[in-house]
PDB file of C-alpha atoms in Angstrom:
ATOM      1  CA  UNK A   1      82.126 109.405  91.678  1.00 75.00           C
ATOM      2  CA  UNK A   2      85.021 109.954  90.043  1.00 83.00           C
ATOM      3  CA  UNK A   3      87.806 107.170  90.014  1.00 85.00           C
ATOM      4  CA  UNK A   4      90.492 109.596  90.590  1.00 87.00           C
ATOM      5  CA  UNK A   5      89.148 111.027  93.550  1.00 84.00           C
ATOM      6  CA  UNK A   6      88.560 107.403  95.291  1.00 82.00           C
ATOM      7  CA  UNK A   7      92.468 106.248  94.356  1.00 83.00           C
ATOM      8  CA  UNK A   8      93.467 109.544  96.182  1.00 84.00           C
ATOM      9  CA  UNK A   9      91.793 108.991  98.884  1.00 81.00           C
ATOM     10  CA  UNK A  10      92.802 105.485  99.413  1.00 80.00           C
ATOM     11  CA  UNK A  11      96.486 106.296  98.753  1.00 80.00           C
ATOM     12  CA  UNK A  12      95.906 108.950 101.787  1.00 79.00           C
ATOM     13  CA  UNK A  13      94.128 106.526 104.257  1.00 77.00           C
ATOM     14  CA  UNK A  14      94.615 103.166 103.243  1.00 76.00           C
ATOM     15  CA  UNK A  15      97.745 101.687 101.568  1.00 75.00           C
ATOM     16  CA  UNK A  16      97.636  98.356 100.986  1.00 75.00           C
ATOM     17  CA  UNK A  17     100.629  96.997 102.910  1.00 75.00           C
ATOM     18  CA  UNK A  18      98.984  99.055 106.035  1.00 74.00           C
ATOM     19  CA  UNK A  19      99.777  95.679 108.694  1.00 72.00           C
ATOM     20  CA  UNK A  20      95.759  96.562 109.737  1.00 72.00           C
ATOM     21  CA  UNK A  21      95.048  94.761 106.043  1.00 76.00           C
ATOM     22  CA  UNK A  22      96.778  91.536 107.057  1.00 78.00           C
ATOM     23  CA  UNK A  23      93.759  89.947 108.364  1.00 80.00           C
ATOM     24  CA  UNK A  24      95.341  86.409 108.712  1.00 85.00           C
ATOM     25  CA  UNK A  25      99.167  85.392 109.172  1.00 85.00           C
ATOM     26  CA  UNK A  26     100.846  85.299 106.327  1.00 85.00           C
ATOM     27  CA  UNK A  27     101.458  81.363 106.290  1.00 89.00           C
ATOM     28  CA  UNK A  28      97.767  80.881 106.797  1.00 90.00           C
ATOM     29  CA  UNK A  29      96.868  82.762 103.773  1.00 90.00           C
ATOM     30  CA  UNK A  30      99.116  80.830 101.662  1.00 92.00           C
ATOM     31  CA  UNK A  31      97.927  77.602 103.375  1.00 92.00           C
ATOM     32  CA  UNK A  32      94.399  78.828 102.670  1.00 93.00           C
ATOM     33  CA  UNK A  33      95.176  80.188  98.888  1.00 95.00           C
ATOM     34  CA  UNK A  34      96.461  76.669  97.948  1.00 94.00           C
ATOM     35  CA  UNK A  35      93.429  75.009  99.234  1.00 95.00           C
ATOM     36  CA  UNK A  36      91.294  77.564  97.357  1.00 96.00           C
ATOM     37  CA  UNK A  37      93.581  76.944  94.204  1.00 97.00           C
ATOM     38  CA  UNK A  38      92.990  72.954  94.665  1.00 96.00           C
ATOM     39  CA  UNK A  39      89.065  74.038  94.505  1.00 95.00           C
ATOM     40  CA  UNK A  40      89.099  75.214  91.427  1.00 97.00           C
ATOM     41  CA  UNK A  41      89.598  79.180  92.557  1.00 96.00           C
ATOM     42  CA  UNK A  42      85.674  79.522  92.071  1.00 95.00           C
ATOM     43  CA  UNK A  43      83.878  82.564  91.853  1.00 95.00           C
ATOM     44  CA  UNK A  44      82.796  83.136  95.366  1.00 95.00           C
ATOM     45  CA  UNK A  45      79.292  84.058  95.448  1.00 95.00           C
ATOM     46  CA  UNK A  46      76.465  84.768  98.187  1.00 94.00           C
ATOM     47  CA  UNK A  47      75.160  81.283  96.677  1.00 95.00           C
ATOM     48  CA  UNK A  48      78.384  79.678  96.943  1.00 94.00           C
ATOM     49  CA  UNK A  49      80.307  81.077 100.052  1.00 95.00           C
ATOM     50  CA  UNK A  50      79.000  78.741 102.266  1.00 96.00           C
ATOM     51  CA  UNK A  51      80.261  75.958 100.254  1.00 96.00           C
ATOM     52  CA  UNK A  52      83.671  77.253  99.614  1.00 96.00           C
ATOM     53  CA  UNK A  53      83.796  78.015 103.452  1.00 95.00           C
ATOM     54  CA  UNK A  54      83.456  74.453 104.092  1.00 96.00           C
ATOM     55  CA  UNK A  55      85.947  72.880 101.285  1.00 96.00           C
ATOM     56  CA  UNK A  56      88.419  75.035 102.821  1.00 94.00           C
ATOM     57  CA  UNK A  57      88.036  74.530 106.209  1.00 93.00           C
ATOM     58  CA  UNK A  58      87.747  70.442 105.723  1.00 94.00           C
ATOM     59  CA  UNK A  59      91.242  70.452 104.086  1.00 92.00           C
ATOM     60  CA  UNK A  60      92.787  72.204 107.111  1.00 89.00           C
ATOM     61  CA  UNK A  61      90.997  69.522 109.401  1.00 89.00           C
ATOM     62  CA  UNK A  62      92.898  66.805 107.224  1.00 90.00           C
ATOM     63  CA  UNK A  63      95.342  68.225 108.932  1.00 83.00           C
ATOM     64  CA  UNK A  64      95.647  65.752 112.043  1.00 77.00           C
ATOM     65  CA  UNK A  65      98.313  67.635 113.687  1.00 77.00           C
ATOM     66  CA  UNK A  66      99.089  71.593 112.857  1.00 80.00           C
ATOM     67  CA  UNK A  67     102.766  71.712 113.173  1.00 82.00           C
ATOM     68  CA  UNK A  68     103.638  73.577 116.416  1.00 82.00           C
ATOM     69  CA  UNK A  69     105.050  76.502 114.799  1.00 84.00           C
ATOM     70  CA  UNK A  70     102.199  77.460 112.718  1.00 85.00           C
ATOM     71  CA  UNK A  71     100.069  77.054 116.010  1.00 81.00           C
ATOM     72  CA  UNK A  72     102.112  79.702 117.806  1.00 81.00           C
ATOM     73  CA  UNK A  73     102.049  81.800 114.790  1.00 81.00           C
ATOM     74  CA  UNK A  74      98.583  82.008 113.906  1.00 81.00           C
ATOM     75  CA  UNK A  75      97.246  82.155 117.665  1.00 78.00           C
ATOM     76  CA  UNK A  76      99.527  85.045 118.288  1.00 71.00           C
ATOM     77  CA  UNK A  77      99.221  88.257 116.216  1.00 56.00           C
ATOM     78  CA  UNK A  78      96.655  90.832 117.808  1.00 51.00           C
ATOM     79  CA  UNK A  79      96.658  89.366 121.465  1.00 51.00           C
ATOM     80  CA  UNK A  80     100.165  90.048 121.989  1.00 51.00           C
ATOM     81  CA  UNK A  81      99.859  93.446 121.249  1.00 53.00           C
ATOM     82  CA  UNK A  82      97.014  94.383 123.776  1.00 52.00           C
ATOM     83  CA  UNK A  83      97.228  94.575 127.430  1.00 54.00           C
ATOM     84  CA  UNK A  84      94.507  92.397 129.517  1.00 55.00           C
ATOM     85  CA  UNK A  85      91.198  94.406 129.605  1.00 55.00           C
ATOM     86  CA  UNK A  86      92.067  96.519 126.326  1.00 58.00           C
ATOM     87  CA  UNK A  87      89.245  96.132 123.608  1.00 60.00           C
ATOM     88  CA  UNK A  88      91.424  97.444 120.850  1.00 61.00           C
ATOM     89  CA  UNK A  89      94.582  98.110 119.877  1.00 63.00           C
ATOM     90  CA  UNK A  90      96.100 101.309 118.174  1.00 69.00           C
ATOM     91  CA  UNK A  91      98.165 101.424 115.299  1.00 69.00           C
ATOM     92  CA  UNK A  92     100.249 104.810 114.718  1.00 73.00           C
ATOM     93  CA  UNK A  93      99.418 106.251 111.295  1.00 73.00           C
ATOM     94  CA  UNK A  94     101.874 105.352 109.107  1.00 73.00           C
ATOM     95  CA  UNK A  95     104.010 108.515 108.115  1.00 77.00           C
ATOM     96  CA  UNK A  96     103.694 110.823 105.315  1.00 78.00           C
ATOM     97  CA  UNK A  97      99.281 109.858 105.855  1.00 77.00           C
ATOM     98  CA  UNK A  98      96.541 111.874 107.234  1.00 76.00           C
ATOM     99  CA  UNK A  99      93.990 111.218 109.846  1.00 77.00           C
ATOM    100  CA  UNK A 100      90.442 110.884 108.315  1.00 75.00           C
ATOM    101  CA  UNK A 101      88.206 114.021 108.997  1.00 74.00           C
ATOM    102  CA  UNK A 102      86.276 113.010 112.015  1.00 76.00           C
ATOM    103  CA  UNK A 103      82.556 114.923 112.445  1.00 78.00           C
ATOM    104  CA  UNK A 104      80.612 114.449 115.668  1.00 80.00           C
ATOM    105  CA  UNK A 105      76.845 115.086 114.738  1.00 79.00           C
ATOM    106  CA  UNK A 106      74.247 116.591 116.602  1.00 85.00           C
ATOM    107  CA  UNK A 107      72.590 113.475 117.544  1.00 87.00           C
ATOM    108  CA  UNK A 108      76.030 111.495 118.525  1.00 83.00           C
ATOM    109  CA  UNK A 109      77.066 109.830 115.611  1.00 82.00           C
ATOM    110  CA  UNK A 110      79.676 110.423 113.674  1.00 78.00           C
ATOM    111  CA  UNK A 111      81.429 110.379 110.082  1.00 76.00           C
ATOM    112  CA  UNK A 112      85.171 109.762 109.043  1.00 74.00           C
ATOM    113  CA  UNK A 113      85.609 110.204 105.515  1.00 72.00           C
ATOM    114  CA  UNK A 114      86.057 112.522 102.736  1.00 68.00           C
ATOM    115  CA  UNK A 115      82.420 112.842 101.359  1.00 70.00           C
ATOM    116  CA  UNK A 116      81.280 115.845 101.046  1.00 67.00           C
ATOM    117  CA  UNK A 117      83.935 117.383 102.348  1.00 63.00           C
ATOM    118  CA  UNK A 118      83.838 115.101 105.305  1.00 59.00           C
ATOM    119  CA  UNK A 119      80.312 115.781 105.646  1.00 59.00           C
ATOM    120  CA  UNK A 120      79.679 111.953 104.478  1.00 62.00           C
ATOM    121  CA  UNK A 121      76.707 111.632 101.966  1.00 65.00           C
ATOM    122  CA  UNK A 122      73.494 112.587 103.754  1.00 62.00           C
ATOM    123  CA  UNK A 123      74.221 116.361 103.820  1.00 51.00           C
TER     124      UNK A 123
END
């Protein structure tokens, strides 16, 4: 596949400072990139990840008391956004982006993407 094609795409769909990306609050990555940095910033690896998993996780347990601020910050983000009873939450497309192509097959699944011309890679 060409490159080119791929880096359009993802500038359509999925720009990096998309808030859907931030998978952890923002002090919590730091927290958790200076921890990894202490490590060593190894390689992680399917024989490692396990390892590094723990490392990290043991140095925020040193931790005997999270300051209260960083407790209320990191329990907060994606709860306070859905009502009770909602299993998700949307998040408006971002302007000047396009929906993905979405294809209901004949059998009930479905593809979003550009494969193929949206047809994904099976056709």
């Amino acid at each position: 596949v060409d490159s080119a094609i791929i880096n359009h795409v993802r500038e359509l769909h999925t720009p990096p400072s998309h808030p859907v990306f931030e998978l952890v609050p923002v002090t919590f990555q730091q927290y958790a990139q200076l921890y990894y940095d202490e490590l060593g910033a190894p390689p992680v690896t399917h024989s490692n990840v396990w390892d590094v998993y723990q490392s990290l996780l043991s140095r925020f347990q040193e931790w005997n008391v999270i300051p209260a601020n960083l407790i209320a910050e990191w329990s907060a983000p994606a709860s306070s956004e859905a009502s009770e009873g909602d299993d998700h939450i949307d998040i408006p497309l971002l302007a000047d982006l396009q929906e993905l192509p979405f294809i209901i097959n004949t059998d009930g699944s479905y593809y979003m993407g550009e494969v193929n011309n949206g047809h994904g890679l099976g056709l």
